[in-house]
PDB file of C-alpha atoms and ligand atoms in Angstrom:
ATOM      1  CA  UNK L   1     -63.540  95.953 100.401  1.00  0.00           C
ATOM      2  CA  UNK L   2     -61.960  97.736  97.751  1.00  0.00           C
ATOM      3  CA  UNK L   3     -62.275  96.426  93.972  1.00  0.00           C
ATOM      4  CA  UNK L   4     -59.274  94.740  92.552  1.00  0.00           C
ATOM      5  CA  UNK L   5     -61.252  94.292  89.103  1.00  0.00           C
ATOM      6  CA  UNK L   6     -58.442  94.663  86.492  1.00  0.00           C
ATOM      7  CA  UNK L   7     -55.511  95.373  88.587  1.00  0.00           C
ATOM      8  CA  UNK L   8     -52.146  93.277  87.407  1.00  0.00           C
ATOM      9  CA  UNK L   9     -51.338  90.997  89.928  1.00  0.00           C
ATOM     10  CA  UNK L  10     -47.212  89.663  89.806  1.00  0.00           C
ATOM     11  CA  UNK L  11     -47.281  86.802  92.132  1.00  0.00           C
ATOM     12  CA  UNK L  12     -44.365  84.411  91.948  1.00  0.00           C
ATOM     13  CA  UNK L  13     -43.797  80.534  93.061  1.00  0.00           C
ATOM     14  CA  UNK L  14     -47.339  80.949  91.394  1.00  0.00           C
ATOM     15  CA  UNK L  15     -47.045  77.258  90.516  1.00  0.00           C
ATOM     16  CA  UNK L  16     -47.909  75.120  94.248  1.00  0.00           C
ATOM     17  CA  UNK L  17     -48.831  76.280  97.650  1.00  0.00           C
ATOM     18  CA  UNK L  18     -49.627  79.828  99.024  1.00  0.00           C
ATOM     19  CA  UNK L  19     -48.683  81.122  94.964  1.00  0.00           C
ATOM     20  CA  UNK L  20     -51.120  79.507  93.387  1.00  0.00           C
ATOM     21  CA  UNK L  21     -54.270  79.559  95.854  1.00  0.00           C
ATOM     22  CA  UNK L  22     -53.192  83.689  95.476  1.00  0.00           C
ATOM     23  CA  UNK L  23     -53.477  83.403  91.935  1.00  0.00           C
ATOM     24  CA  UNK L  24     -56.951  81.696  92.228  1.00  0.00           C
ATOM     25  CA  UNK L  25     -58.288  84.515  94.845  1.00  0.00           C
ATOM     26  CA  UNK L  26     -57.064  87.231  92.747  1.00  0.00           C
ATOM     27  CA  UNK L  27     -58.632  85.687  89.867  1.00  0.00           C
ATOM     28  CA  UNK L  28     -62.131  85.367  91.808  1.00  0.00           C
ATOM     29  CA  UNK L  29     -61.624  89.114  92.438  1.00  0.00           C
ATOM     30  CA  UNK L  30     -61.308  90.318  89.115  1.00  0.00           C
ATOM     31  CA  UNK L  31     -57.604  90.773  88.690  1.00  0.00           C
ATOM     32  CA  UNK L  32     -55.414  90.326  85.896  1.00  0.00           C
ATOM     33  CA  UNK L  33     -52.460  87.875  86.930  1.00  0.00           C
ATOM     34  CA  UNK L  34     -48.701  87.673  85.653  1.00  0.00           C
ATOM     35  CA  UNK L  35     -48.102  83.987  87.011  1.00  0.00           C
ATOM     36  CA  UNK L  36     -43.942  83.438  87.500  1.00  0.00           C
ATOM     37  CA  UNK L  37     -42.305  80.061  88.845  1.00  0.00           C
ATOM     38  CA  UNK L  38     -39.359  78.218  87.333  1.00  0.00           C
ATOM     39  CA  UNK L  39     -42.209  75.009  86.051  1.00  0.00           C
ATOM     40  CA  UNK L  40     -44.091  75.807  83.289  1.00  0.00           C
ATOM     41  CA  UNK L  41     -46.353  72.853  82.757  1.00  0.00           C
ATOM     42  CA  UNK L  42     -47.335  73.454  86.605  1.00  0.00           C
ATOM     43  CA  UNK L  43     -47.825  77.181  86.133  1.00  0.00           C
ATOM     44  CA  UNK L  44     -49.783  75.903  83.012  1.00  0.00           C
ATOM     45  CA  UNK L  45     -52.055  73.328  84.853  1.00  0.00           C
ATOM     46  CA  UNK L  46     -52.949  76.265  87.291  1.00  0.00           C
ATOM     47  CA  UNK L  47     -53.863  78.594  84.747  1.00  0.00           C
ATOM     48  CA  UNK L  48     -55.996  76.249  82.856  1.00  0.00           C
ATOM     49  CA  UNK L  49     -57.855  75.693  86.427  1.00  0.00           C
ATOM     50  CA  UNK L  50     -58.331  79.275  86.972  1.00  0.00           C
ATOM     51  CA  UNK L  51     -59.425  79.907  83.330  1.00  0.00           C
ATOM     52  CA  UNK L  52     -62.143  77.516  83.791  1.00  0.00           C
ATOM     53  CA  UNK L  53     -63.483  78.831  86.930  1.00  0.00           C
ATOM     54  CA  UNK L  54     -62.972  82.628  86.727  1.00  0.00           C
ATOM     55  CA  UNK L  55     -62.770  85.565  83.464  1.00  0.00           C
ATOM     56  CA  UNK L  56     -59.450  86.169  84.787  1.00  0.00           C
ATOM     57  CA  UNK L  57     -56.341  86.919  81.699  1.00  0.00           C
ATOM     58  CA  UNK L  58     -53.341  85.348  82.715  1.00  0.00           C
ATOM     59  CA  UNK L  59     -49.678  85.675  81.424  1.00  0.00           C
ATOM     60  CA  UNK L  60     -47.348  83.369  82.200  1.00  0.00           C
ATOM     61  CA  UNK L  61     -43.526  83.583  83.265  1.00  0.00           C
ATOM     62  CA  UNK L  62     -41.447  80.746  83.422  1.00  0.00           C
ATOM     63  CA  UNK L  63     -38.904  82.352  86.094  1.00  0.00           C
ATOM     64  CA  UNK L  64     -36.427  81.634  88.495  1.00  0.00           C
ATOM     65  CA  UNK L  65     -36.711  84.617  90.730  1.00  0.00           C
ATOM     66  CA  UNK L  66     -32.916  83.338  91.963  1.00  0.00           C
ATOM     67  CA  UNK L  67     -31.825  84.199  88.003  1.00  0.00           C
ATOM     68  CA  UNK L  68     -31.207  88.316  88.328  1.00  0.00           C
ATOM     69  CA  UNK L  69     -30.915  88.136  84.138  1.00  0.00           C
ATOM     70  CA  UNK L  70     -33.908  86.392  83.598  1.00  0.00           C
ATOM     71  CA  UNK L  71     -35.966  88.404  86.051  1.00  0.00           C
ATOM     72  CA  UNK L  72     -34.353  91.738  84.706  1.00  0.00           C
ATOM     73  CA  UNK L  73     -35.022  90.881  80.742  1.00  0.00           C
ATOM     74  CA  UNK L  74     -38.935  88.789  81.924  1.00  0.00           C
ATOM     75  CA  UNK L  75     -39.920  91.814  84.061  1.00  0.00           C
ATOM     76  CA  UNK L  76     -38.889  94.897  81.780  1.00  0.00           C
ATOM     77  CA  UNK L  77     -40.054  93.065  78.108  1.00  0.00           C
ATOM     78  CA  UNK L  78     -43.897  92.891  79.565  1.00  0.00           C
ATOM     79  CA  UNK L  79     -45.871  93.458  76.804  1.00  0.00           C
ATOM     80  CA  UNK L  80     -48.160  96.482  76.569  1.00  0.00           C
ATOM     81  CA  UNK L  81     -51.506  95.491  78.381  1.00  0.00           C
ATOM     82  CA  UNK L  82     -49.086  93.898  81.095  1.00  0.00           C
ATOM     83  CA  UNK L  83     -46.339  96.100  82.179  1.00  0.00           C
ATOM     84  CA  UNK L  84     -48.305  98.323  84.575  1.00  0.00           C
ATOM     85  CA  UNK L  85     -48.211  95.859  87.412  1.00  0.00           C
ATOM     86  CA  UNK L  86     -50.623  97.037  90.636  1.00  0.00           C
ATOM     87  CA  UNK L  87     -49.540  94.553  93.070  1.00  0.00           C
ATOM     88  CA  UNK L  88     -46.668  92.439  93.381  1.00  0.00           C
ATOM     89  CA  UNK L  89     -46.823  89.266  95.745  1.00  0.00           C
ATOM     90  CA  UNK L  90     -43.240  87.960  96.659  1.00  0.00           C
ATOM     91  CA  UNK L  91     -44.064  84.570  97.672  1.00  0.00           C
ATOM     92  CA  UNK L  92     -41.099  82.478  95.566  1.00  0.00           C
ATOM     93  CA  UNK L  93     -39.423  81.151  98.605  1.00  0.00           C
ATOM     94  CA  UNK L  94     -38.068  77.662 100.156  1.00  0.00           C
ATOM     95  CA  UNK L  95     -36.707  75.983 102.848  1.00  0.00           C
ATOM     96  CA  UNK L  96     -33.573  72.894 102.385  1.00  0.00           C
ATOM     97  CA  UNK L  97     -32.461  70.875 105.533  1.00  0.00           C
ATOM     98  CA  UNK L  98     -33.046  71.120 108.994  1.00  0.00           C
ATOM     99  CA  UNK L  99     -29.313  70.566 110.162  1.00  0.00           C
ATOM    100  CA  UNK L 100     -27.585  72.862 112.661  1.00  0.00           C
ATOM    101  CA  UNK L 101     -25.224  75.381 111.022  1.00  0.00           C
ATOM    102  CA  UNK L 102     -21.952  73.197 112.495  1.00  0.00           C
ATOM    103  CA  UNK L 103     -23.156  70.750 109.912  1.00  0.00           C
ATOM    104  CA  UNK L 104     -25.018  72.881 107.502  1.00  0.00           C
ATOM    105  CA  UNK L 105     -24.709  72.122 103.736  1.00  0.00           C
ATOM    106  CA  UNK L 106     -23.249  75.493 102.028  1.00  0.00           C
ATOM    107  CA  UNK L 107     -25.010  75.019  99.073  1.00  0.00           C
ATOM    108  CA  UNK L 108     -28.653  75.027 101.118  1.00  0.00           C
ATOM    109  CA  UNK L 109     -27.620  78.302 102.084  1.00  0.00           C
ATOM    110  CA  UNK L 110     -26.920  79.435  99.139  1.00  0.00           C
ATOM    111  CA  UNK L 111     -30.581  78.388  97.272  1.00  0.00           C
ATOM    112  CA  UNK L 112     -32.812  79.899 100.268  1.00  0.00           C
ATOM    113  CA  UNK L 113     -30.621  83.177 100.547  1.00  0.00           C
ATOM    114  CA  UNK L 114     -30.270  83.266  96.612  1.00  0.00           C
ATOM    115  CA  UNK L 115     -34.182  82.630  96.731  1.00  0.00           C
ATOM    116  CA  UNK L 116     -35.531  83.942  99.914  1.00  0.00           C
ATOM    117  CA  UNK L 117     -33.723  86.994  99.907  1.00  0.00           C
ATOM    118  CA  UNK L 118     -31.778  88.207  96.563  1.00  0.00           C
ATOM    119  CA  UNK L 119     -34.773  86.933  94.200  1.00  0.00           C
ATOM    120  CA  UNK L 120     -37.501  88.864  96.406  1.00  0.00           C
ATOM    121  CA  UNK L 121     -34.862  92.047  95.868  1.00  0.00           C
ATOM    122  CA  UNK L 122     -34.577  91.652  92.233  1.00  0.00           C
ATOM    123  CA  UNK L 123     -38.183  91.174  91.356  1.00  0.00           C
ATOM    124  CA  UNK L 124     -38.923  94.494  93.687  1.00  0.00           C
ATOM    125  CA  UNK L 125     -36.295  96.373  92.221  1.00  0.00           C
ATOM    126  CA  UNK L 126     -37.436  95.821  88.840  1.00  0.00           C
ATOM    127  CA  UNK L 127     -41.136  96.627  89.409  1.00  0.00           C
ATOM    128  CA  UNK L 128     -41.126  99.138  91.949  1.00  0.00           C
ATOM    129  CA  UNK L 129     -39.606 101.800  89.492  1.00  0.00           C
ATOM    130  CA  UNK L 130     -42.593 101.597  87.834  1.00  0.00           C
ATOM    131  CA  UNK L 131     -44.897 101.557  90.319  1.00  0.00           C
ATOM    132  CA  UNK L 132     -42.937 104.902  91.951  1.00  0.00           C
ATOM    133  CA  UNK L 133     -43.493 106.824  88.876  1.00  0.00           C
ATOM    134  CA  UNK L 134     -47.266 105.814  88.101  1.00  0.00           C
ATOM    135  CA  UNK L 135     -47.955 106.975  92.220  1.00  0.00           C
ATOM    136  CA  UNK L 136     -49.904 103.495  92.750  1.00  0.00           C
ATOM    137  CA  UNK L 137     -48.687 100.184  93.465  1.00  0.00           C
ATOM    138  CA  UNK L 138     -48.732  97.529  96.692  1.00  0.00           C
ATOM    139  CA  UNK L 139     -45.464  95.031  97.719  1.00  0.00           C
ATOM    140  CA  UNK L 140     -46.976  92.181  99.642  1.00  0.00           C
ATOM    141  CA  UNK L 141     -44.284  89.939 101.320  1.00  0.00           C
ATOM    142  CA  UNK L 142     -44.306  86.233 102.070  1.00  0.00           C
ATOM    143  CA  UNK L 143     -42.881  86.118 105.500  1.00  0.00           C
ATOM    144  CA  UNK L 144     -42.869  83.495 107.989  1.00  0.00           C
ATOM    145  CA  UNK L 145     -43.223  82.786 111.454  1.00  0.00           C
ATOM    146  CA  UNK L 146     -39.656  81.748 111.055  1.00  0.00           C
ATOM    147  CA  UNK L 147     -39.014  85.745 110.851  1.00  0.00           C
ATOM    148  CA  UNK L 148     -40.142  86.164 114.025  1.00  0.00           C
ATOM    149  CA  UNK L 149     -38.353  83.394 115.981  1.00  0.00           C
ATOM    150  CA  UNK L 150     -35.712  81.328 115.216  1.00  0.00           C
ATOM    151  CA  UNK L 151     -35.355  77.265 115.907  1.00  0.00           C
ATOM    152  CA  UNK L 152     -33.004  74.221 116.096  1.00  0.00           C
ATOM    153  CA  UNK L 153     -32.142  73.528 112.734  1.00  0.00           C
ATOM    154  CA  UNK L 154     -33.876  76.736 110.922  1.00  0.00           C
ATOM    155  CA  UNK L 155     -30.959  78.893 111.289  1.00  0.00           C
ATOM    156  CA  UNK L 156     -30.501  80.347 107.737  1.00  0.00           C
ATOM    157  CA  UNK L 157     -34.310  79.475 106.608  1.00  0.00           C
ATOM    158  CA  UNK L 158     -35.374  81.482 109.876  1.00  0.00           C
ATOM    159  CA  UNK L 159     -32.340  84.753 108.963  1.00  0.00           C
ATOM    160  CA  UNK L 160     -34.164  84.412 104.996  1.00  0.00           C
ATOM    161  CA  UNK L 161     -37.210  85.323 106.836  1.00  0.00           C
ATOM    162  CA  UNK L 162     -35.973  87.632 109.398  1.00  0.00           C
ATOM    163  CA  UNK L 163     -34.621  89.698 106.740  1.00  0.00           C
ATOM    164  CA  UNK L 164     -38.118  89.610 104.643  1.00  0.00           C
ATOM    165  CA  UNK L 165     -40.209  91.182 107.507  1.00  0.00           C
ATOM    166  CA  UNK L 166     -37.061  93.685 107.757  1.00  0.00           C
ATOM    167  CA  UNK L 167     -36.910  94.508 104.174  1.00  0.00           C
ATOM    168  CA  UNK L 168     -40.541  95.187 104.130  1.00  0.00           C
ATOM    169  CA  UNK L 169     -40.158  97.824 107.214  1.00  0.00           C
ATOM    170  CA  UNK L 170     -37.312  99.567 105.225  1.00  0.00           C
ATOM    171  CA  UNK L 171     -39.217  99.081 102.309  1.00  0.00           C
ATOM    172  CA  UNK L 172     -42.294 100.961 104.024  1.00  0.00           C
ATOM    173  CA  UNK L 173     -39.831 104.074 105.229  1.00  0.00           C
ATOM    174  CA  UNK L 174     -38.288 104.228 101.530  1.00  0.00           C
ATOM    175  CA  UNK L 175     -41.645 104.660  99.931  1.00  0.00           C
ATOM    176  CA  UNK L 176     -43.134 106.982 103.230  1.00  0.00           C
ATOM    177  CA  UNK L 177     -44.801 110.154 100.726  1.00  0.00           C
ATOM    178  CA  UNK L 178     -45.992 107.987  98.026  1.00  0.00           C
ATOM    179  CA  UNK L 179     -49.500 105.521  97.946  1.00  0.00           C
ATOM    180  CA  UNK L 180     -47.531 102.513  97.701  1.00  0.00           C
ATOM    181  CA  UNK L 181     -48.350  99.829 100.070  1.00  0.00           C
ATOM    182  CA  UNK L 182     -45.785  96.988 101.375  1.00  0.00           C
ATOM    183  CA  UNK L 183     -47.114  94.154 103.672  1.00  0.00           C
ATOM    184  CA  UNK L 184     -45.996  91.371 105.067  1.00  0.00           C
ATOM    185  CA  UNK L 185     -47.843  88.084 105.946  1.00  0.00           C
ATOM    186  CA  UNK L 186     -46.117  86.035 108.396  1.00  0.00           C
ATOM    187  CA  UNK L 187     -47.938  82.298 108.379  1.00  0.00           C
ATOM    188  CA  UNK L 188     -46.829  79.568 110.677  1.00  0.00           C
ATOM    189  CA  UNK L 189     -47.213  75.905 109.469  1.00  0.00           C
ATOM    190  CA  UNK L 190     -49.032  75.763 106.658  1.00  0.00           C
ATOM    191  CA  UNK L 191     -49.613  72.092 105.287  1.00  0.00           C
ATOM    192  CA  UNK L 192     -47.745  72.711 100.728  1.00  0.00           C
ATOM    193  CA  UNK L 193     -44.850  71.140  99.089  1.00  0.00           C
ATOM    194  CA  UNK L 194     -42.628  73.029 101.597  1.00  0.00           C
ATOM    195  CA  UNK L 195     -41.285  70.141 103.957  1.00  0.00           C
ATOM    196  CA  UNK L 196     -41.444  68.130 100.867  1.00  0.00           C
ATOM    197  CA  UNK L 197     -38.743  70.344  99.455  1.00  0.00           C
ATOM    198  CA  UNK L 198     -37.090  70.722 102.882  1.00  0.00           C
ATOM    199  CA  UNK L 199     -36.364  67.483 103.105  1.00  0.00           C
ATOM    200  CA  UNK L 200     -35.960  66.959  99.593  1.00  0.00           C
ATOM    201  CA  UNK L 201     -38.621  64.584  98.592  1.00  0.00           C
ATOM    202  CA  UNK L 202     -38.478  62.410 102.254  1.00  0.00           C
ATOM    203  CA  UNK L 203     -41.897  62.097 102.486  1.00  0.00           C
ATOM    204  CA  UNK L 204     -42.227  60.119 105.683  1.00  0.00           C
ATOM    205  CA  UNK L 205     -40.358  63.548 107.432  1.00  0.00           C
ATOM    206  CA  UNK L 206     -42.302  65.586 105.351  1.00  0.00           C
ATOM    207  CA  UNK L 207     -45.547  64.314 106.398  1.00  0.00           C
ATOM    208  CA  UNK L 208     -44.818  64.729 110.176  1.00  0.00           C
ATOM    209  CA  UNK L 209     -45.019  68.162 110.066  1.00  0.00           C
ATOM    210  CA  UNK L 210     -48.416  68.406 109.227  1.00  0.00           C
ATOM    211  CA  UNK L 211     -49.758  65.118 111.189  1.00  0.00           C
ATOM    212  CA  UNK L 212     -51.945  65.635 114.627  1.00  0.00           C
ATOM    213  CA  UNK L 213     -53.194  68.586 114.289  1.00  0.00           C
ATOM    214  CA  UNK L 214     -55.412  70.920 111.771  1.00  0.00           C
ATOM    215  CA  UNK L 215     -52.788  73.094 109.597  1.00  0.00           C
ATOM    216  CA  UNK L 216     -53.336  75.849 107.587  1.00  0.00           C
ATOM    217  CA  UNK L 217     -54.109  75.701 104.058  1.00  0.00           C
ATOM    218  CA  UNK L 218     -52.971  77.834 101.393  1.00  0.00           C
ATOM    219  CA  UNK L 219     -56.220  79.373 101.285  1.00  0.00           C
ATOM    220  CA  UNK L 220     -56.528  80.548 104.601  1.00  0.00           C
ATOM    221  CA  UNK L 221     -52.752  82.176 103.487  1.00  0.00           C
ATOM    222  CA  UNK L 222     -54.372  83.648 100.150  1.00  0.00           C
ATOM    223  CA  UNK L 223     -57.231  85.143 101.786  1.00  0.00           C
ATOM    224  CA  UNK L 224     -55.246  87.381 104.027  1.00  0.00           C
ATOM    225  CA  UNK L 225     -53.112  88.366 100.620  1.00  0.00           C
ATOM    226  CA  UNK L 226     -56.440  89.448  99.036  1.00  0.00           C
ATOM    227  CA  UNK L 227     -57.512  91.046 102.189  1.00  0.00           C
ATOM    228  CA  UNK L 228     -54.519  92.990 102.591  1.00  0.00           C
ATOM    229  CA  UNK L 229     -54.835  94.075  98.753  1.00  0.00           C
ATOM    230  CA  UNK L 230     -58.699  95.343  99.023  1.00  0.00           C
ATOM    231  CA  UNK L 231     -58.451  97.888 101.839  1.00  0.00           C
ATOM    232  CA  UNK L 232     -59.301 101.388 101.443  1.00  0.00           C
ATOM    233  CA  UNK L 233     -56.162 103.518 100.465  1.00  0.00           C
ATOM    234  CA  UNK L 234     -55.727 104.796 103.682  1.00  0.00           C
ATOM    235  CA  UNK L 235     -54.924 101.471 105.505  1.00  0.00           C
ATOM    236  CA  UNK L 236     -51.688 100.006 105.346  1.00  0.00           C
ATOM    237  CA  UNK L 237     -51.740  95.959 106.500  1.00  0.00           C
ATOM    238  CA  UNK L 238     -48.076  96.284 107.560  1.00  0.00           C
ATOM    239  CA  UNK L 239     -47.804  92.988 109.283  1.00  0.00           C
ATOM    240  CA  UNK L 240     -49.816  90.167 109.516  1.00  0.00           C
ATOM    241  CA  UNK L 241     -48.819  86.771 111.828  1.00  0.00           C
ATOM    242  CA  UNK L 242     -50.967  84.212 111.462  1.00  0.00           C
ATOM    243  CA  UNK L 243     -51.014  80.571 112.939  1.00  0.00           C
ATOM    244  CA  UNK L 244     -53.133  77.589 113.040  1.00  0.00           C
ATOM    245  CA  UNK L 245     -55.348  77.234 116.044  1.00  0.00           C
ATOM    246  CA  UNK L 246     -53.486  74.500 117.101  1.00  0.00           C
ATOM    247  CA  UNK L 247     -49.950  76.675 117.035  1.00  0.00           C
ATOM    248  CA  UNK L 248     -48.802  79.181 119.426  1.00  0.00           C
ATOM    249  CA  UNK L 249     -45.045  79.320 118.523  1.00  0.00           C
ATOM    250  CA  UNK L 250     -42.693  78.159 115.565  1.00  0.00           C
ATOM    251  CA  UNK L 251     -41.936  74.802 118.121  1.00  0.00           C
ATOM    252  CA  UNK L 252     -45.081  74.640 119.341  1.00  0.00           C
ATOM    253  CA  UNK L 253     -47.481  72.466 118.408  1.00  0.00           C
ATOM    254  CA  UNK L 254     -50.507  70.652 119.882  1.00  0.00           C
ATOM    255  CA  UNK L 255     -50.469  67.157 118.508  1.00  0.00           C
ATOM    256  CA  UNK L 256     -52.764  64.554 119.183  1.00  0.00           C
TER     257      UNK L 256
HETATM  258  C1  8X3 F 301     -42.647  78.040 107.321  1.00  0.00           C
HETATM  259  C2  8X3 F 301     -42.998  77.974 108.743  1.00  0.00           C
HETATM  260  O1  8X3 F 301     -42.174  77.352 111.069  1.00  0.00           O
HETATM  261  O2  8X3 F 301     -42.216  75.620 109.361  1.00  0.00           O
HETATM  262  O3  8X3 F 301     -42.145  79.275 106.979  1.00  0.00           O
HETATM  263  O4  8X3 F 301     -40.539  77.339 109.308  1.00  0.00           O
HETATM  264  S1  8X3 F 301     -41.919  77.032 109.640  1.00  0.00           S
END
């Protein structure tokens, strides 16, 4: 394992889920952590838990990675000790509905492709630059299984993710000659706010998901992040799929 003491983590939708167990992992590593989601009192409440239990410094950017302004003017006005970011963790994503596309709401669309897709570009586009011209950096992607298969009712969530675990093979060809790393970690069901916002607060739905069977965590998610982030130089994690025990495919599942 290869120290990550110091290094500036970027991780956004740092506030819930997958983002914030990264934050804390990073944090028991060593790193220095730019923390970006669009709440601030969560992305507070998480920093104030990490403070606690690790050294870690933390800087905090209330962000919609959706708003290309915001992202542009947050990302290139880092203050001094912060603007040499080592690692950048693109996990700001969502899902809305589960209808098929004949009766798909438009304006779903819109938020996970605005989200999923153009916010991942414009946060990339505005550290990479940087990373290019220092020779060191690492893009680690927030894919899905969802990237790798589609199903009923995922239709533009599942293209979102499709186009991640593309983006990061491109990515990888762009930067072929430099150091700079780009993974992508692919989970399956992981039990976080994610059906929640799916179905838009329905918790009844929501909670199906995740009933029968052992889930993920976030943790298990963050762990593979870090792991991906500590290897030698030499090794490139370019893709990573992981699924529960209990899950062999995006549809299925073994319930009890
Ligand atoms: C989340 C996994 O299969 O619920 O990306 O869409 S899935």
């Amino acid at each position: 394992m290869v120290s990550i003491q110091e290094q500036i983590v970027v991780i956004t939708g740092a506030s819930s889920g997958i983002g914030a167990s990264c934050a804390k992992m990073f944090a028991q590593e060593g790193a220095s952590l730019i923390l970006a989601a669009r709440r601030r009192d969560q992305l507070e409440a998480v920093a104030a838990e990490i403070e606690q239990a690790y050294q870690s410094q933390i800087y905090l950017l209330e962000m919609d990675v959706s708003d290309r302004a915001t992202v542009e003017a947050s990302l290139a006005s880092l203050p001094e000790p912060w603007s040499n970011v080592n690692i950048l963790v693109n996990n700001a994503g969502l899902s809305r509905g589960l209808d098929k596309l004949q009766q798909g709401e438009i304006q779903n669309w819109e938020e996970m492709i605005d989200t999923n897709l153009k916010g991942l570009l414009y946060v990339t586009r505005s550290l990479l630059p940087g990373m290019v011209n220092r020779n060191q950096g690492h893009i680690i992607n927030i894919g899905s299984i969802a990237g790798h298969q589609a199903y009923v009712g995922g239709n533009v969530y599942c293209a979102t993710k499709a186009a991640v675990r593309t983006l990061s093979q491109g990515l990888k060809m762009d930067l072929l000659g430099t150091p700079i790393r780009v993974s992508c970690v692919d989970p399956g069901t992981v039990e976080t706010d994610f059906s929640r916002v799916r179905f838009r607060g329905d918790t009844t739905k929501a909670d199906k998901v995740y009933q029968g069977f052992n889930p993920l965590t976030p943790d298990d998610i963050a762990e593979i992040v870090v792991f991906c982030a500590t290897r030698p130089s030499r090794v490139n994690m370019s893709e990573v799929l992981v699924l529960a025990t209990d899950q062999s495919s995006a549809t299925m599942i073994n319930r009890q």
